[in-house]
Coordinates of C-alpha atoms and ligand atoms in Angstrom, one line a residue:
M14 CA 257.6 18.4 -83.6
E15 CA 258.5 20.9 -86.2
E16 CA 257.5 24.6 -85.9
I17 CA 253.7 25.0 -86.3
G18 CA 252.1 27.8 -88.3
F19 CA 248.7 29.1 -86.9
L20 CA 246.4 31.2 -89.0
G21 CA 243.5 33.0 -87.3
M22 CA 243.8 34.6 -83.8
G23 CA 240.1 34.8 -82.9
I24 CA 238.6 33.5 -79.7
M25 CA 239.6 29.9 -80.5
G26 CA 242.8 30.3 -82.5
K27 CA 244.3 32.5 -79.8
A28 CA 243.5 30.1 -77.0
M29 CA 244.8 27.1 -79.0
A30 CA 248.0 28.8 -80.1
I31 CA 248.7 29.9 -76.6
N32 CA 248.2 26.4 -75.4
L33 CA 250.6 25.0 -77.9
L34 CA 253.2 27.6 -76.9
R35 CA 252.7 26.7 -73.2
H36 CA 253.4 23.1 -74.0
G37 CA 256.8 23.9 -75.7
F38 CA 255.8 24.0 -79.4
K39 CA 257.3 26.7 -81.5
V40 CA 254.5 28.6 -83.2
T41 CA 254.4 31.3 -86.0
V42 CA 251.0 33.1 -86.1
W43 CA 249.1 35.3 -88.5
N44 CA 245.9 37.1 -88.3
R45 CA 244.0 39.3 -90.8
T46 CA 244.0 42.0 -88.2
L47 CA 247.7 41.7 -87.5
S48 CA 247.6 43.6 -84.2
R49 CA 245.7 40.7 -82.7
C50 CA 249.0 38.7 -82.9
D51 CA 250.7 41.1 -80.3
E52 CA 249.5 39.1 -77.3
L53 CA 250.8 35.9 -78.9
V54 CA 254.3 37.4 -79.2
Q55 CA 254.3 38.0 -75.4
H56 CA 253.7 34.2 -75.1
G57 CA 256.7 33.5 -77.3
A58 CA 255.2 33.3 -80.8
S59 CA 256.7 34.6 -84.0
V60 CA 254.5 36.5 -86.5
G61 CA 254.2 35.9 -90.2
E62 CA 253.2 38.8 -92.4
T63 CA 250.9 36.7 -94.6
P64 CA 249.5 33.2 -94.7
A65 CA 252.0 32.4 -97.5
A66 CA 254.9 33.6 -95.3
V67 CA 253.7 31.3 -92.4
V68 CA 253.4 28.3 -94.7
K69 CA 256.8 29.0 -96.2
K70 CA 258.4 29.0 -92.8
C71 CA 256.5 26.0 -91.2
K72 CA 256.1 22.4 -92.3
Y73 CA 252.6 22.3 -90.8
T74 CA 250.1 25.0 -90.6
I75 CA 246.8 25.1 -88.7
A76 CA 243.9 27.4 -89.6
M77 CA 241.1 28.5 -87.3
L78 CA 238.9 30.9 -89.2
S79 CA 235.3 32.1 -88.9
D80 CA 233.5 30.6 -91.9
P81 CA 233.7 29.1 -95.4
A82 CA 234.5 32.5 -97.0
A83 CA 237.3 33.1 -94.6
A84 CA 238.7 29.6 -94.9
L85 CA 238.7 29.9 -98.7
S86 CA 240.1 33.4 -98.8
V87 CA 243.1 32.5 -96.6
V88 CA 244.0 29.6 -98.9
F89 CA 243.2 31.0 -102.3
D90 CA 243.7 34.8 -102.2
K91 CA 246.9 36.6 -103.0
D92 CA 249.6 35.8 -100.4
G93 CA 247.4 33.0 -99.4
A94 CA 248.5 29.6 -98.0
L95 CA 248.3 27.8 -101.3
E96 CA 251.1 29.8 -102.8
Q97 CA 253.6 28.0 -100.6
L98 CA 252.0 24.7 -100.1
C99 CA 254.0 21.9 -101.8
G100 CA 255.3 18.4 -101.2
G101 CA 256.3 17.8 -97.6
K102 CA 254.0 20.6 -96.2
G103 CA 250.7 19.9 -94.3
Y104 CA 247.7 22.2 -93.9
I105 CA 245.1 21.5 -91.1
D106 CA 241.9 23.5 -91.2
M107 CA 240.1 23.4 -87.9
S108 CA 237.5 26.0 -88.8
T109 CA 233.8 24.9 -88.8
V110 CA 232.9 24.8 -92.5
D111 CA 230.9 22.6 -94.8
A112 CA 232.2 19.5 -96.6
D113 CA 232.3 21.2 -100.0
T114 CA 234.6 24.0 -98.7
S115 CA 236.9 21.5 -97.1
S116 CA 237.0 19.4 -100.3
K117 CA 237.9 22.5 -102.4
I118 CA 240.8 23.3 -100.1
S119 CA 241.9 19.7 -99.9
E120 CA 241.9 19.3 -103.7
A121 CA 243.9 22.5 -104.3
I122 CA 246.5 21.6 -101.7
T123 CA 246.9 17.9 -102.7
S124 CA 247.2 18.9 -106.4
K125 CA 250.3 20.9 -105.4
G126 CA 251.7 17.9 -103.5
G127 CA 250.8 19.1 -100.0
S128 CA 248.8 17.1 -97.5
F129 CA 245.5 18.2 -96.0
L130 CA 243.5 17.4 -92.8
E131 CA 240.3 18.9 -91.6
G132 CA 239.9 19.1 -87.8
P133 CA 236.9 21.0 -86.6
V134 CA 236.5 21.0 -82.9
S135 CA 233.7 20.6 -80.4
G136 CA 234.2 22.7 -77.3
S137 CA 234.3 26.4 -76.8
K138 CA 236.6 29.1 -75.4
K139 CA 237.2 27.5 -72.0
P140 CA 237.9 23.9 -73.4
A141 CA 240.2 25.6 -75.9
E142 CA 242.1 27.3 -73.1
D143 CA 242.2 24.1 -71.1
G144 CA 243.2 21.8 -73.9
Q145 CA 239.9 19.9 -73.6
L146 CA 238.6 20.1 -77.2
V147 CA 237.1 17.2 -79.1
I148 CA 238.9 17.1 -82.5
L149 CA 236.9 15.7 -85.5
A150 CA 239.6 15.0 -88.0
A151 CA 239.4 13.6 -91.5
G152 CA 241.6 13.5 -94.6
D153 CA 245.3 12.5 -94.8
K154 CA 245.9 9.8 -92.1
A155 CA 249.7 10.2 -92.2
L156 CA 249.3 13.9 -91.5
Y157 CA 246.9 13.0 -88.7
D158 CA 249.4 10.6 -87.1
H159 CA 252.1 13.2 -87.4
V160 CA 250.2 16.0 -85.8
L161 CA 248.7 13.9 -83.0
P162 CA 251.1 15.3 -80.4
A163 CA 249.7 18.8 -81.1
F164 CA 246.1 17.5 -81.1
D165 CA 246.9 15.8 -77.7
V166 CA 247.7 19.3 -76.3
L167 CA 244.7 21.0 -77.9
G168 CA 242.1 18.3 -77.1
K169 CA 241.0 15.6 -74.7
K170 CA 240.1 13.3 -77.6
S171 CA 240.7 13.1 -81.3
F172 CA 238.6 11.1 -83.7
F173 CA 239.9 10.2 -87.2
L174 CA 236.7 10.0 -89.3
G175 CA 238.1 8.9 -92.8
Q176 CA 237.7 10.9 -95.9
V177 CA 237.7 14.7 -96.2
G178 CA 234.2 16.1 -95.4
N179 CA 233.4 13.6 -92.6
G180 CA 234.9 15.9 -90.0
A181 CA 233.0 18.9 -91.3
K182 CA 229.7 16.9 -91.4
M183 CA 230.2 15.5 -87.9
K184 CA 230.8 19.0 -86.5
L185 CA 227.7 20.4 -88.2
V186 CA 225.5 17.5 -86.9
V187 CA 226.8 18.2 -83.4
N188 CA 226.2 21.9 -83.6
M189 CA 222.8 21.5 -85.1
V190 CA 221.9 19.5 -82.0
M191 CA 223.5 22.1 -79.7
G192 CA 221.7 25.1 -81.4
S193 CA 218.4 23.3 -81.2
M194 CA 219.0 22.5 -77.5
M195 CA 219.9 26.1 -76.7
N196 CA 216.5 27.2 -78.1
A197 CA 214.6 24.7 -76.1
F198 CA 216.5 25.7 -73.0
S199 CA 215.7 29.4 -73.6
E200 CA 212.0 28.6 -74.0
G201 CA 212.1 26.6 -70.8
I202 CA 213.7 29.4 -68.7
V203 CA 211.1 31.9 -70.0
L204 CA 208.2 29.4 -69.5
A205 CA 209.3 28.7 -65.9
D206 CA 209.6 32.4 -65.2
K207 CA 206.3 33.4 -66.8
S208 CA 204.4 30.6 -65.0
G209 CA 205.6 31.8 -61.6
L210 CA 208.6 29.5 -61.1
D211 CA 212.1 30.5 -60.1
P212 CA 214.3 29.9 -63.1
H213 CA 217.3 29.1 -60.8
T214 CA 215.3 26.2 -59.4
L215 CA 214.6 25.0 -62.9
L216 CA 218.4 25.0 -63.5
D217 CA 218.8 22.8 -60.3
V218 CA 216.1 20.4 -61.4
L219 CA 217.5 20.1 -64.9
D220 CA 221.0 19.5 -63.5
L221 CA 219.8 16.5 -61.5
G222 CA 217.9 14.7 -64.3
A223 CA 218.5 12.8 -67.5
I224 CA 219.0 15.9 -69.6
A225 CA 221.7 17.5 -67.4
N226 CA 224.6 18.8 -69.4
P227 CA 227.6 21.2 -69.1
M228 CA 226.0 23.8 -71.5
F229 CA 222.9 24.3 -69.4
K230 CA 225.0 24.4 -66.2
M231 CA 227.5 26.8 -67.6
K232 CA 225.3 29.2 -69.5
G233 CA 222.0 29.1 -67.6
P234 CA 222.9 31.5 -64.7
A235 CA 224.3 34.1 -67.0
M236 CA 221.3 33.9 -69.3
I237 CA 219.0 34.5 -66.4
K238 CA 221.0 37.8 -65.9
H239 CA 220.8 38.6 -69.7
S240 CA 224.6 38.4 -69.8
Y241 CA 226.2 36.9 -72.9
P242 CA 230.0 37.4 -72.9
P243 CA 231.1 35.8 -76.2
A244 CA 232.6 32.3 -75.9
F245 CA 230.9 31.0 -79.1
P246 CA 229.6 34.0 -81.1
L247 CA 226.0 33.7 -82.1
K248 CA 226.8 34.6 -85.7
H249 CA 228.9 31.4 -85.9
Q250 CA 226.2 29.3 -84.4
Q251 CA 223.8 30.6 -87.0
K252 CA 226.3 29.8 -89.7
D253 CA 226.5 26.3 -88.4
M254 CA 222.7 25.9 -88.4
R255 CA 222.6 27.2 -91.9
L256 CA 225.3 24.7 -93.1
A257 CA 223.6 21.8 -91.2
L258 CA 220.3 22.6 -92.8
A259 CA 222.0 22.5 -96.2
L260 CA 223.4 19.1 -95.3
G261 CA 219.9 18.0 -94.4
D262 CA 218.7 19.4 -97.7
E263 CA 221.3 17.4 -99.6
N264 CA 220.3 14.2 -97.8
A265 CA 216.5 14.8 -97.7
V266 CA 216.4 14.8 -94.0
P267 CA 213.5 16.7 -92.6
M268 CA 214.7 19.0 -89.8
P269 CA 211.8 21.2 -88.6
V270 CA 213.3 21.7 -85.1
A271 CA 216.7 22.8 -86.5
A272 CA 214.9 25.1 -89.0
A273 CA 213.0 26.8 -86.3
A274 CA 216.2 27.2 -84.2
N275 CA 217.9 28.7 -87.2
E276 CA 215.1 31.3 -87.5
A277 CA 215.6 32.2 -83.9
F278 CA 219.3 32.7 -84.4
K279 CA 218.6 34.8 -87.5
K280 CA 216.2 36.9 -85.5
A281 CA 218.9 37.3 -82.8
R282 CA 221.3 38.5 -85.5
S283 CA 218.8 41.0 -86.8
L284 CA 218.6 42.4 -83.2
G285 CA 222.3 43.0 -83.3
L286 CA 223.3 40.1 -81.1
G287 CA 225.6 38.3 -83.6
D288 CA 228.8 39.1 -81.7
H289 CA 227.3 38.1 -78.3
D290 CA 227.5 34.5 -77.1
F291 CA 225.0 32.2 -78.9
S292 CA 223.0 31.9 -75.6
A293 CA 221.8 35.5 -76.5
V294 CA 219.2 33.7 -78.6
F295 CA 217.3 33.8 -75.2
E296 CA 216.4 37.4 -76.0
T297 CA 214.2 36.2 -78.9
V298 CA 211.9 34.2 -76.7
G299 CA 208.8 36.4 -76.4
K300 CA 208.6 39.5 -74.2
G301 CA 209.1 37.2 -71.2
A302 CA 212.9 37.0 -71.6
Q303 CA 213.0 40.8 -71.2
S304 CA 211.4 40.6 -67.7
S305 CA 213.3 37.7 -66.3
T306 CA 215.6 38.6 -63.4
Ligands
NDP177 N1 234.1 30.1 -80.2 C1 233.8 28.8 -80.1 O1 233.3 28.4 -79.0 C2 234.0 27.8 -81.2 C3 234.2 28.2 -82.5 N2 234.3 27.2 -83.4 C4 234.5 27.5 -84.8 O2 235.9 28.0 -84.9 C5 236.0 29.0 -85.9 C6 236.6 30.3 -85.2 O3 235.7 30.7 -84.2 P1 236.1 31.9 -83.2 O4 237.5 31.9 -82.9 O5 235.1 31.8 -82.1 O6 235.7 33.1 -84.1 P2 236.2 34.6 -84.0 O7 235.1 35.4 -84.7 O8 236.6 35.0 -82.7 O9 237.5 34.7 -85.0 C7 237.4 34.5 -86.4 C8 238.8 34.6 -87.0 O10 238.6 34.5 -88.4 C9 239.3 35.6 -89.0 N3 238.6 36.0 -90.3 C10 237.3 36.3 -90.5 N4 237.1 36.5 -91.8 C11 238.3 36.5 -92.4 C12 238.7 36.6 -93.7 N5 237.8 37.0 -94.7 N6 240.0 36.5 -94.0 C13 240.9 36.1 -93.0 N7 240.6 36.0 -91.8 C14 239.3 36.1 -91.4 C15 239.2 36.7 -88.0 O11 240.2 37.6 -88.2 P3 240.1 39.2 -87.7 O12 240.6 39.2 -86.3 O13 240.9 40.0 -88.6 O14 238.6 39.5 -87.8 C16 239.5 35.8 -86.7 O15 240.9 35.5 -86.6 C17 234.6 29.2 -86.5 O16 234.5 28.4 -87.6 C18 233.7 28.7 -85.4 O17 232.5 28.3 -85.9 C19 234.3 25.9 -83.1 C20 234.2 25.5 -81.8 C21 233.9 26.4 -80.8
LIG178 O1 231.2 25.1 -82.0 C1 231.0 25.4 -80.8 C2 231.2 24.5 -79.7 O2 231.0 25.0 -78.5 O3 231.6 23.4 -79.9

């Protein structure tokens, strides 16, 4: 495949770009804080000075940015991607954003003759490093077919979900469930501890039953130690809850569980935990969490 541009060298973008390089793709990277591209150069990447410079050089450009404001800024601001998008060029935004943001970007790009695909992913830092993401694509089907070899490196499974917005919505639904589960899990660990049970035994019991899942297994032991090295930053999970609640609002879907979970993530942010892993929401569960071992 042609050289790929990659905008955004955060936790996910860096892991994904390194993965593409490892699999023989030529990649040109850009990051707002340009020094974060240095490590990528060691892996064989070239660096573009601006998003526009990357798009000019590459036929296809992937973006992996924090939130709607970042996704819009990288496309529409001066030296942004849109300046160089034209017929024959493709833009693939894999950031988690809302459907409106994705549609705005899509309309701007397609009105200049370019093609657009959204492709938010399920799976965190480790699945990104291991090429085990689940890709939720929607938009231009021809572009999807063309970039599938790259998606096959990045993920274990790609879904094509139809029109622009469907990938964004699917991702928000999934993360709404995940954020709610993380809160219930946190309450469960504290409840076990406070009622005289060993939280580690709770993890063993959960892992053998119908609600066993990789998230509990992976994050539980660290949570019990109050350790939250960021794989999925809490501020991004709260952004996803907020966007999912807005989607619920639009569709008149009552979501009291998600709304409560959102409040807990907001509380965690107010405690300065936004850059910690989203499992740090554990710290908001009563005083009990503070005394767990
Ligand atoms: N981490 C995870 O487990 C997962 C994350 N996601 C989603 O992927 C996206 C990226 O997440 P992640 O890599 O963890 O996030 P990080 O916070 O690690 O990285 C965010 C990236 O966005 C850039 N950025 C932020 N604001 C702007 C802006 N205004 N203009 C230009 N660039 C900007 C940052 O640049 P700079 O370095 O200059 O700050 C950085 O490259 C998010 O939408 C997140 O919800 C999806 C699945 C899993
Ligand atoms: O968006 C986060 C994830 O783990 O998926």
